[in-house]
mmCIF file of C-alpha atoms in Angstrom:
data_model
loop_
_atom_site.group_PDB
_atom_site.id
_atom_site.type_symbol
_atom_site.label_atom_id
_atom_site.label_comp_id
_atom_site.label_asym_id
_atom_site.label_seq_id
_atom_site.Cartn_x
_atom_site.Cartn_y
_atom_site.Cartn_z
ATOM 1 C CA ASP A 1 -28.952 67.690 -159.266
ATOM 2 C CA GLY A 2 -29.224 66.792 -162.936
ATOM 3 C CA GLY A 3 -26.981 64.131 -164.328
ATOM 4 C CA ILE A 4 -26.522 60.695 -165.781
ATOM 5 C CA THR A 5 -26.610 57.593 -163.637
ATOM 6 C CA GLN A 6 -25.128 54.318 -164.756
ATOM 7 C CA SER A 7 -25.491 51.053 -162.897
ATOM 8 C CA PRO A 8 -23.999 48.810 -161.876
ATOM 9 C CA LYS A 9 -20.563 50.352 -161.529
ATOM 10 C CA TYR A 10 -18.879 46.954 -161.574
ATOM 11 C CA LEU A 11 -20.295 43.756 -163.020
ATOM 12 C CA PHE A 12 -18.946 40.239 -163.366
ATOM 13 C CA ARG A 13 -20.495 37.828 -165.792
ATOM 14 C CA LYS A 14 -19.943 34.271 -166.837
ATOM 15 C CA GLU A 15 -19.471 33.482 -170.483
ATOM 16 C CA GLY A 16 -22.737 32.840 -172.268
ATOM 17 C CA GLN A 17 -24.806 35.135 -170.078
ATOM 18 C CA ASN A 18 -26.578 38.273 -171.205
ATOM 19 C CA VAL A 19 -26.240 41.349 -168.992
ATOM 20 C CA THR A 20 -28.027 44.675 -169.070
ATOM 21 C CA LEU A 21 -26.373 47.965 -168.147
ATOM 22 C CA SER A 22 -28.646 50.731 -166.988
ATOM 23 C CA CYS A 23 -28.375 54.389 -168.028
ATOM 24 C CA GLU A 24 -30.776 57.032 -166.731
ATOM 25 C CA GLN A 25 -30.607 60.791 -167.267
ATOM 26 C CA ASN A 26 -32.625 63.653 -165.801
ATOM 27 C CA LEU A 27 -31.145 66.364 -168.005
ATOM 28 C CA ASN A 28 -34.099 66.298 -170.388
ATOM 29 C CA HIS A 29 -31.693 65.514 -173.208
ATOM 30 C CA ASP A 30 -33.033 64.034 -176.410
ATOM 31 C CA ALA A 31 -29.938 62.150 -177.554
ATOM 32 C CA MET A 32 -28.232 59.311 -175.718
ATOM 33 C CA TYR A 33 -25.153 57.295 -176.581
ATOM 34 C CA TRP A 34 -23.311 54.156 -175.538
ATOM 35 C CA TYR A 35 -19.551 53.897 -175.946
ATOM 36 C CA ARG A 36 -17.108 51.139 -175.185
ATOM 37 C CA GLN A 37 -13.569 51.800 -173.972
ATOM 38 C CA ASP A 38 -10.847 49.184 -173.824
ATOM 39 C CA PRO A 39 -7.665 49.691 -171.758
ATOM 40 C CA GLY A 40 -5.476 52.377 -173.259
ATOM 41 C CA GLN A 41 -7.925 52.905 -176.100
ATOM 42 C CA GLY A 42 -10.310 55.562 -177.240
ATOM 43 C CA LEU A 43 -14.091 55.401 -177.197
ATOM 44 C CA ARG A 44 -15.961 53.401 -179.795
ATOM 45 C CA LEU A 45 -19.629 54.053 -180.485
ATOM 46 C CA ILE A 46 -21.963 51.118 -179.920
ATOM 47 C CA TYR A 47 -25.472 52.582 -180.317
ATOM 48 C CA TYR A 48 -27.055 55.989 -180.185
ATOM 49 C CA SER A 49 -30.568 57.357 -180.042
ATOM 50 C CA GLN A 50 -31.846 60.751 -181.103
ATOM 51 C CA ILE A 51 -35.431 60.359 -179.893
ATOM 52 C CA VAL A 52 -37.655 57.938 -178.038
ATOM 53 C CA ASN A 53 -38.378 54.673 -179.859
ATOM 54 C CA ASP A 54 -35.593 55.246 -182.360
ATOM 55 C CA PHE A 55 -31.925 54.270 -182.278
ATOM 56 C CA GLN A 56 -29.068 53.663 -184.704
ATOM 57 C CA LYS A 57 -26.119 51.309 -184.767
ATOM 58 C CA GLY A 58 -22.715 52.763 -184.143
ATOM 59 C CA ASP A 59 -19.419 51.319 -185.315
ATOM 60 C CA ILE A 60 -19.391 48.202 -183.107
ATOM 61 C CA ALA A 61 -23.049 47.243 -182.567
ATOM 62 C CA GLU A 62 -22.634 43.498 -183.116
ATOM 63 C CA GLY A 63 -23.408 41.530 -179.947
ATOM 64 C CA TYR A 64 -25.231 44.443 -178.296
ATOM 65 C CA SER A 65 -28.842 45.581 -178.167
ATOM 66 C CA VAL A 66 -30.589 48.676 -176.828
ATOM 67 C CA SER A 67 -34.045 50.099 -176.300
ATOM 68 C CA ARG A 68 -35.333 53.646 -175.913
ATOM 69 C CA GLU A 69 -38.840 53.393 -174.533
ATOM 70 C CA LYS A 70 -38.503 56.491 -172.377
ATOM 71 C CA LYS A 71 -36.610 59.716 -172.918
ATOM 72 C CA GLU A 72 -34.768 59.266 -169.615
ATOM 73 C CA SER A 73 -33.592 55.707 -170.125
ATOM 74 C CA PHE A 74 -31.285 53.939 -172.603
ATOM 75 C CA PRO A 75 -30.320 50.470 -171.350
ATOM 76 C CA LEU A 76 -27.649 48.431 -173.089
ATOM 77 C CA THR A 77 -27.743 44.622 -173.222
ATOM 78 C CA VAL A 78 -24.469 42.835 -173.786
ATOM 79 C CA THR A 79 -25.454 39.523 -175.296
ATOM 80 C CA SER A 80 -23.615 36.222 -175.353
ATOM 81 C CA ALA A 81 -22.900 36.918 -179.012
ATOM 82 C CA GLN A 82 -20.422 39.641 -178.054
ATOM 83 C CA LYS A 83 -17.083 37.863 -178.271
ATOM 84 C CA ASN A 84 -14.968 40.170 -176.102
ATOM 85 C CA PRO A 85 -17.326 41.963 -173.728
ATOM 86 C CA THR A 86 -14.840 42.814 -170.987
ATOM 87 C CA ALA A 87 -14.547 46.603 -171.158
ATOM 88 C CA PHE A 88 -15.503 49.929 -169.610
ATOM 89 C CA TYR A 89 -18.911 51.083 -170.862
ATOM 90 C CA LEU A 90 -19.820 54.745 -170.918
ATOM 91 C CA CYS A 91 -23.256 56.226 -171.413
ATOM 92 C CA ALA A 92 -23.665 59.843 -172.483
ATOM 93 C CA SER A 93 -26.400 62.252 -173.397
ATOM 94 C CA SER A 94 -26.617 65.530 -175.254
ATOM 95 C CA GLY A 95 -29.171 68.251 -175.842
ATOM 96 C CA ARG A 96 -31.590 68.655 -178.674
ATOM 97 C CA PRO A 97 -30.393 66.916 -181.863
ATOM 98 C CA GLY A 98 -28.815 69.330 -184.274
ATOM 99 C CA ALA A 99 -28.572 71.949 -181.577
ATOM 100 C CA VAL A 100 -25.619 74.248 -181.695
ATOM 101 C CA ALA A 101 -23.912 72.648 -178.733
ATOM 102 C CA GLY A 102 -23.909 68.840 -178.930
ATOM 103 C CA GLU A 103 -21.613 68.563 -175.958
ATOM 104 C CA LEU A 104 -21.808 65.126 -174.341
ATOM 105 C CA PHE A 105 -22.408 64.591 -170.640
ATOM 106 C CA PHE A 106 -21.119 61.269 -169.388
ATOM 107 C CA GLY A 107 -22.113 58.891 -166.655
ATOM 108 C CA GLU A 108 -19.505 57.391 -164.331
ATOM 109 C CA GLY A 109 -19.253 54.222 -166.392
ATOM 110 C CA SER A 110 -19.849 50.510 -165.866
ATOM 111 C CA ARG A 111 -16.908 48.138 -165.780
ATOM 112 C CA LEU A 112 -17.869 44.694 -167.094
ATOM 113 C CA THR A 113 -15.634 41.682 -166.587
ATOM 114 C CA VAL A 114 -16.382 38.313 -168.133
ATOM 115 C CA LEU A 115 -14.975 35.395 -166.162
ATOM 116 C CA GLU B 1 -16.438 56.911 -192.937
ATOM 117 C CA LEU B 2 -15.343 59.578 -190.495
ATOM 118 C CA LYS B 3 -11.865 59.188 -189.053
ATOM 119 C CA VAL B 4 -10.588 61.226 -186.144
ATOM 120 C CA GLU B 5 -6.855 61.080 -185.579
ATOM 121 C CA GLN B 6 -4.988 62.511 -182.646
ATOM 122 C CA ASN B 7 -1.289 62.914 -182.274
ATOM 123 C CA PRO B 8 0.733 62.271 -180.397
ATOM 124 C CA LEU B 9 -0.963 59.363 -178.644
ATOM 125 C CA PHE B 10 1.411 59.592 -175.727
ATOM 126 C CA LEU B 11 3.294 62.610 -174.463
ATOM 127 C CA SER B 12 5.655 62.889 -171.556
ATOM 128 C CA MET B 13 6.786 66.395 -170.766
ATOM 129 C CA GLN B 14 8.418 68.447 -168.058
ATOM 130 C CA GLU B 15 6.540 70.897 -165.918
ATOM 131 C CA GLY B 16 6.769 74.426 -167.218
ATOM 132 C CA LYS B 17 7.004 73.435 -170.883
ATOM 133 C CA ASN B 18 4.553 74.183 -173.686
ATOM 134 C CA TYR B 19 3.123 71.644 -176.065
ATOM 135 C CA THR B 20 0.347 71.094 -178.597
ATOM 136 C CA ILE B 21 -1.926 68.117 -179.230
ATOM 137 C CA TYR B 22 -3.365 67.800 -182.729
ATOM 138 C CA CYS B 23 -6.725 66.439 -183.841
ATOM 139 C CA ASN B 24 -7.369 65.835 -187.544
ATOM 140 C CA TYR B 25 -10.672 64.630 -188.945
ATOM 141 C CA SER B 26 -11.687 63.384 -192.356
ATOM 142 C CA THR B 27 -15.139 64.812 -193.108
ATOM 143 C CA THR B 28 -16.956 68.125 -193.004
ATOM 144 C CA SER B 29 -17.854 69.284 -189.541
ATOM 145 C CA ASP B 30 -17.779 72.518 -187.618
ATOM 146 C CA ARG B 31 -18.507 71.030 -184.220
ATOM 147 C CA LEU B 32 -15.591 69.668 -182.259
ATOM 148 C CA TYR B 33 -15.212 68.875 -178.584
ATOM 149 C CA TRP B 34 -12.320 68.237 -176.212
ATOM 150 C CA TYR B 35 -12.635 66.022 -173.147
ATOM 151 C CA ARG B 36 -10.399 65.036 -170.272
ATOM 152 C CA GLN B 37 -10.284 61.610 -168.639
ATOM 153 C CA ASP B 38 -8.441 60.779 -165.424
ATOM 154 C CA PRO B 39 -7.391 57.139 -164.888
ATOM 155 C CA GLY B 40 -10.346 54.888 -164.073
ATOM 156 C CA LYS B 41 -12.781 57.774 -164.366
ATOM 157 C CA SER B 42 -15.340 59.031 -166.820
ATOM 158 C CA LEU B 43 -14.904 61.933 -169.241
ATOM 159 C CA GLU B 44 -15.422 65.575 -168.470
ATOM 160 C CA SER B 45 -16.017 68.248 -171.071
ATOM 161 C CA LEU B 46 -13.286 70.833 -171.560
ATOM 162 C CA PHE B 47 -14.115 72.793 -174.692
ATOM 163 C CA VAL B 48 -16.865 73.084 -177.277
ATOM 164 C CA LEU B 49 -15.753 74.570 -180.610
ATOM 165 C CA LEU B 50 -18.608 75.425 -182.928
ATOM 166 C CA SER B 51 -17.240 77.415 -185.846
ATOM 167 C CA ASN B 52 -14.211 77.967 -188.002
ATOM 168 C CA GLY B 53 -11.642 80.028 -186.144
ATOM 169 C CA ALA B 54 -13.165 79.326 -182.732
ATOM 170 C CA VAL B 55 -10.710 79.655 -179.863
ATOM 171 C CA LYS B 56 -11.441 78.809 -176.249
ATOM 172 C CA GLN B 57 -9.152 79.101 -173.237
ATOM 173 C CA GLU B 58 -9.361 77.789 -169.708
ATOM 174 C CA GLY B 59 -6.366 78.219 -167.466
ATOM 175 C CA ARG B 60 -3.297 76.693 -169.104
ATOM 176 C CA LEU B 61 -5.299 75.028 -171.894
ATOM 177 C CA MET B 62 -6.323 76.633 -175.155
ATOM 178 C CA ALA B 63 -8.251 74.946 -177.967
ATOM 179 C CA SER B 64 -8.767 76.125 -181.526
ATOM 180 C CA LEU B 65 -10.596 74.916 -184.625
ATOM 181 C CA ASP B 66 -9.769 75.293 -188.318
ATOM 182 C CA THR B 67 -12.625 73.700 -190.238
ATOM 183 C CA LYS B 68 -11.026 74.274 -193.625
ATOM 184 C CA ALA B 69 -7.961 72.298 -192.599
ATOM 185 C CA ARG B 70 -10.141 69.882 -190.572
ATOM 186 C CA LEU B 71 -7.799 70.422 -187.669
ATOM 187 C CA SER B 72 -8.158 71.279 -184.011
ATOM 188 C CA THR B 73 -5.348 71.913 -181.568
ATOM 189 C CA LEU B 74 -5.146 71.777 -177.792
ATOM 190 C CA HIS B 75 -2.262 73.883 -176.547
ATOM 191 C CA ILE B 76 -0.796 73.491 -173.086
ATOM 192 C CA THR B 77 1.080 76.433 -171.638
ATOM 193 C CA ALA B 78 3.574 76.033 -168.786
ATOM 194 C CA ALA B 79 2.380 72.539 -167.943
ATOM 195 C CA VAL B 80 1.767 71.508 -164.349
ATOM 196 C CA HIS B 81 1.463 67.989 -162.925
ATOM 197 C CA ASP B 82 -2.306 68.336 -162.376
ATOM 198 C CA LEU B 83 -2.808 68.397 -166.126
ATOM 199 C CA SER B 84 -1.662 64.778 -166.399
ATOM 200 C CA ALA B 85 -4.617 62.912 -167.938
ATOM 201 C CA THR B 86 -5.842 61.529 -171.244
ATOM 202 C CA TYR B 87 -7.298 64.106 -173.621
ATOM 203 C CA PHE B 88 -9.817 63.192 -176.301
ATOM 204 C CA CYS B 89 -11.147 65.151 -179.214
ATOM 205 C CA ALA B 90 -14.546 64.263 -180.652
ATOM 206 C CA VAL B 91 -16.208 65.321 -183.890
ATOM 207 C CA ASP B 92 -19.921 65.670 -184.572
ATOM 208 C CA ILE B 93 -20.949 64.384 -187.994
ATOM 209 C CA MET B 94 -23.375 66.957 -189.271
ATOM 210 C CA ASN B 95 -26.084 64.950 -190.855
ATOM 211 C CA ARG B 96 -29.435 63.547 -189.786
ATOM 212 C CA ASP B 97 -27.844 60.904 -187.597
ATOM 213 C CA ASP B 98 -25.685 63.292 -185.578
ATOM 214 C CA LYS B 99 -23.013 60.737 -184.765
ATOM 215 C CA ILE B 100 -20.167 61.794 -182.462
ATOM 216 C CA ILE B 101 -16.861 60.038 -183.059
ATOM 217 C CA PHE B 102 -13.839 60.152 -180.757
ATOM 218 C CA GLY B 103 -10.135 60.100 -181.439
ATOM 219 C CA LYS B 104 -7.982 57.506 -179.676
ATOM 220 C CA GLY B 105 -6.881 60.002 -177.035
ATOM 221 C CA THR B 106 -3.564 61.547 -176.050
ATOM 222 C CA ARG B 107 -2.142 60.296 -172.793
ATOM 223 C CA LEU B 108 -0.321 63.212 -171.215
ATOM 224 C CA HIS B 109 2.207 62.622 -168.456
ATOM 225 C CA ILE B 110 3.761 65.690 -166.890
ATOM 226 C CA LEU B 111 6.914 65.126 -164.929
ATOM 227 C CA PRO B 112 7.601 67.273 -161.865
#
């Protein structure tokens, strides 16, 4: 079945360590997104990518990095520069950019806790 | 900068009652989406609204879009406990970058 797979589901990290969250989709979608959600809060956009080898910063990109080397994959690295990384991270994808229906399809999320 | 504001942010209501959640946004767009999130879970798509005057209905939920007023509503009819969740609206910025920005969500608690 087509969908979006995020891993790991839960991750613990010590302060000062970089971690990479995986996001893979087999929906043949062009656009992919990373959002952060804090308890009781909405979703804030970290990075997004319309096509392979291109991505843009969202509203809270500081302390994060991404790559888009393949259409199916959009990994997110949470660097040690991110001051408050503990959060729920959601990856999403959508169809062709500018298409009539830009409905997002979400993965199950990755919950990162910094100890 | 695009702002997406939902209200109320928290709503506690009795089963059987009707209520409306509002989503206002600050820039031109005619693509708006509603999502549902259960506690500890990811988001699932409820409605896609793609033009002024669009109305979609699914069960006890109905969503509408007024692009001139930059307003979308999610109406709940005769609420049942299973509808307890957090509801998000999201707006697609219609430019080259195609950014999608979410509101803060409305946490809906339906009392039996």
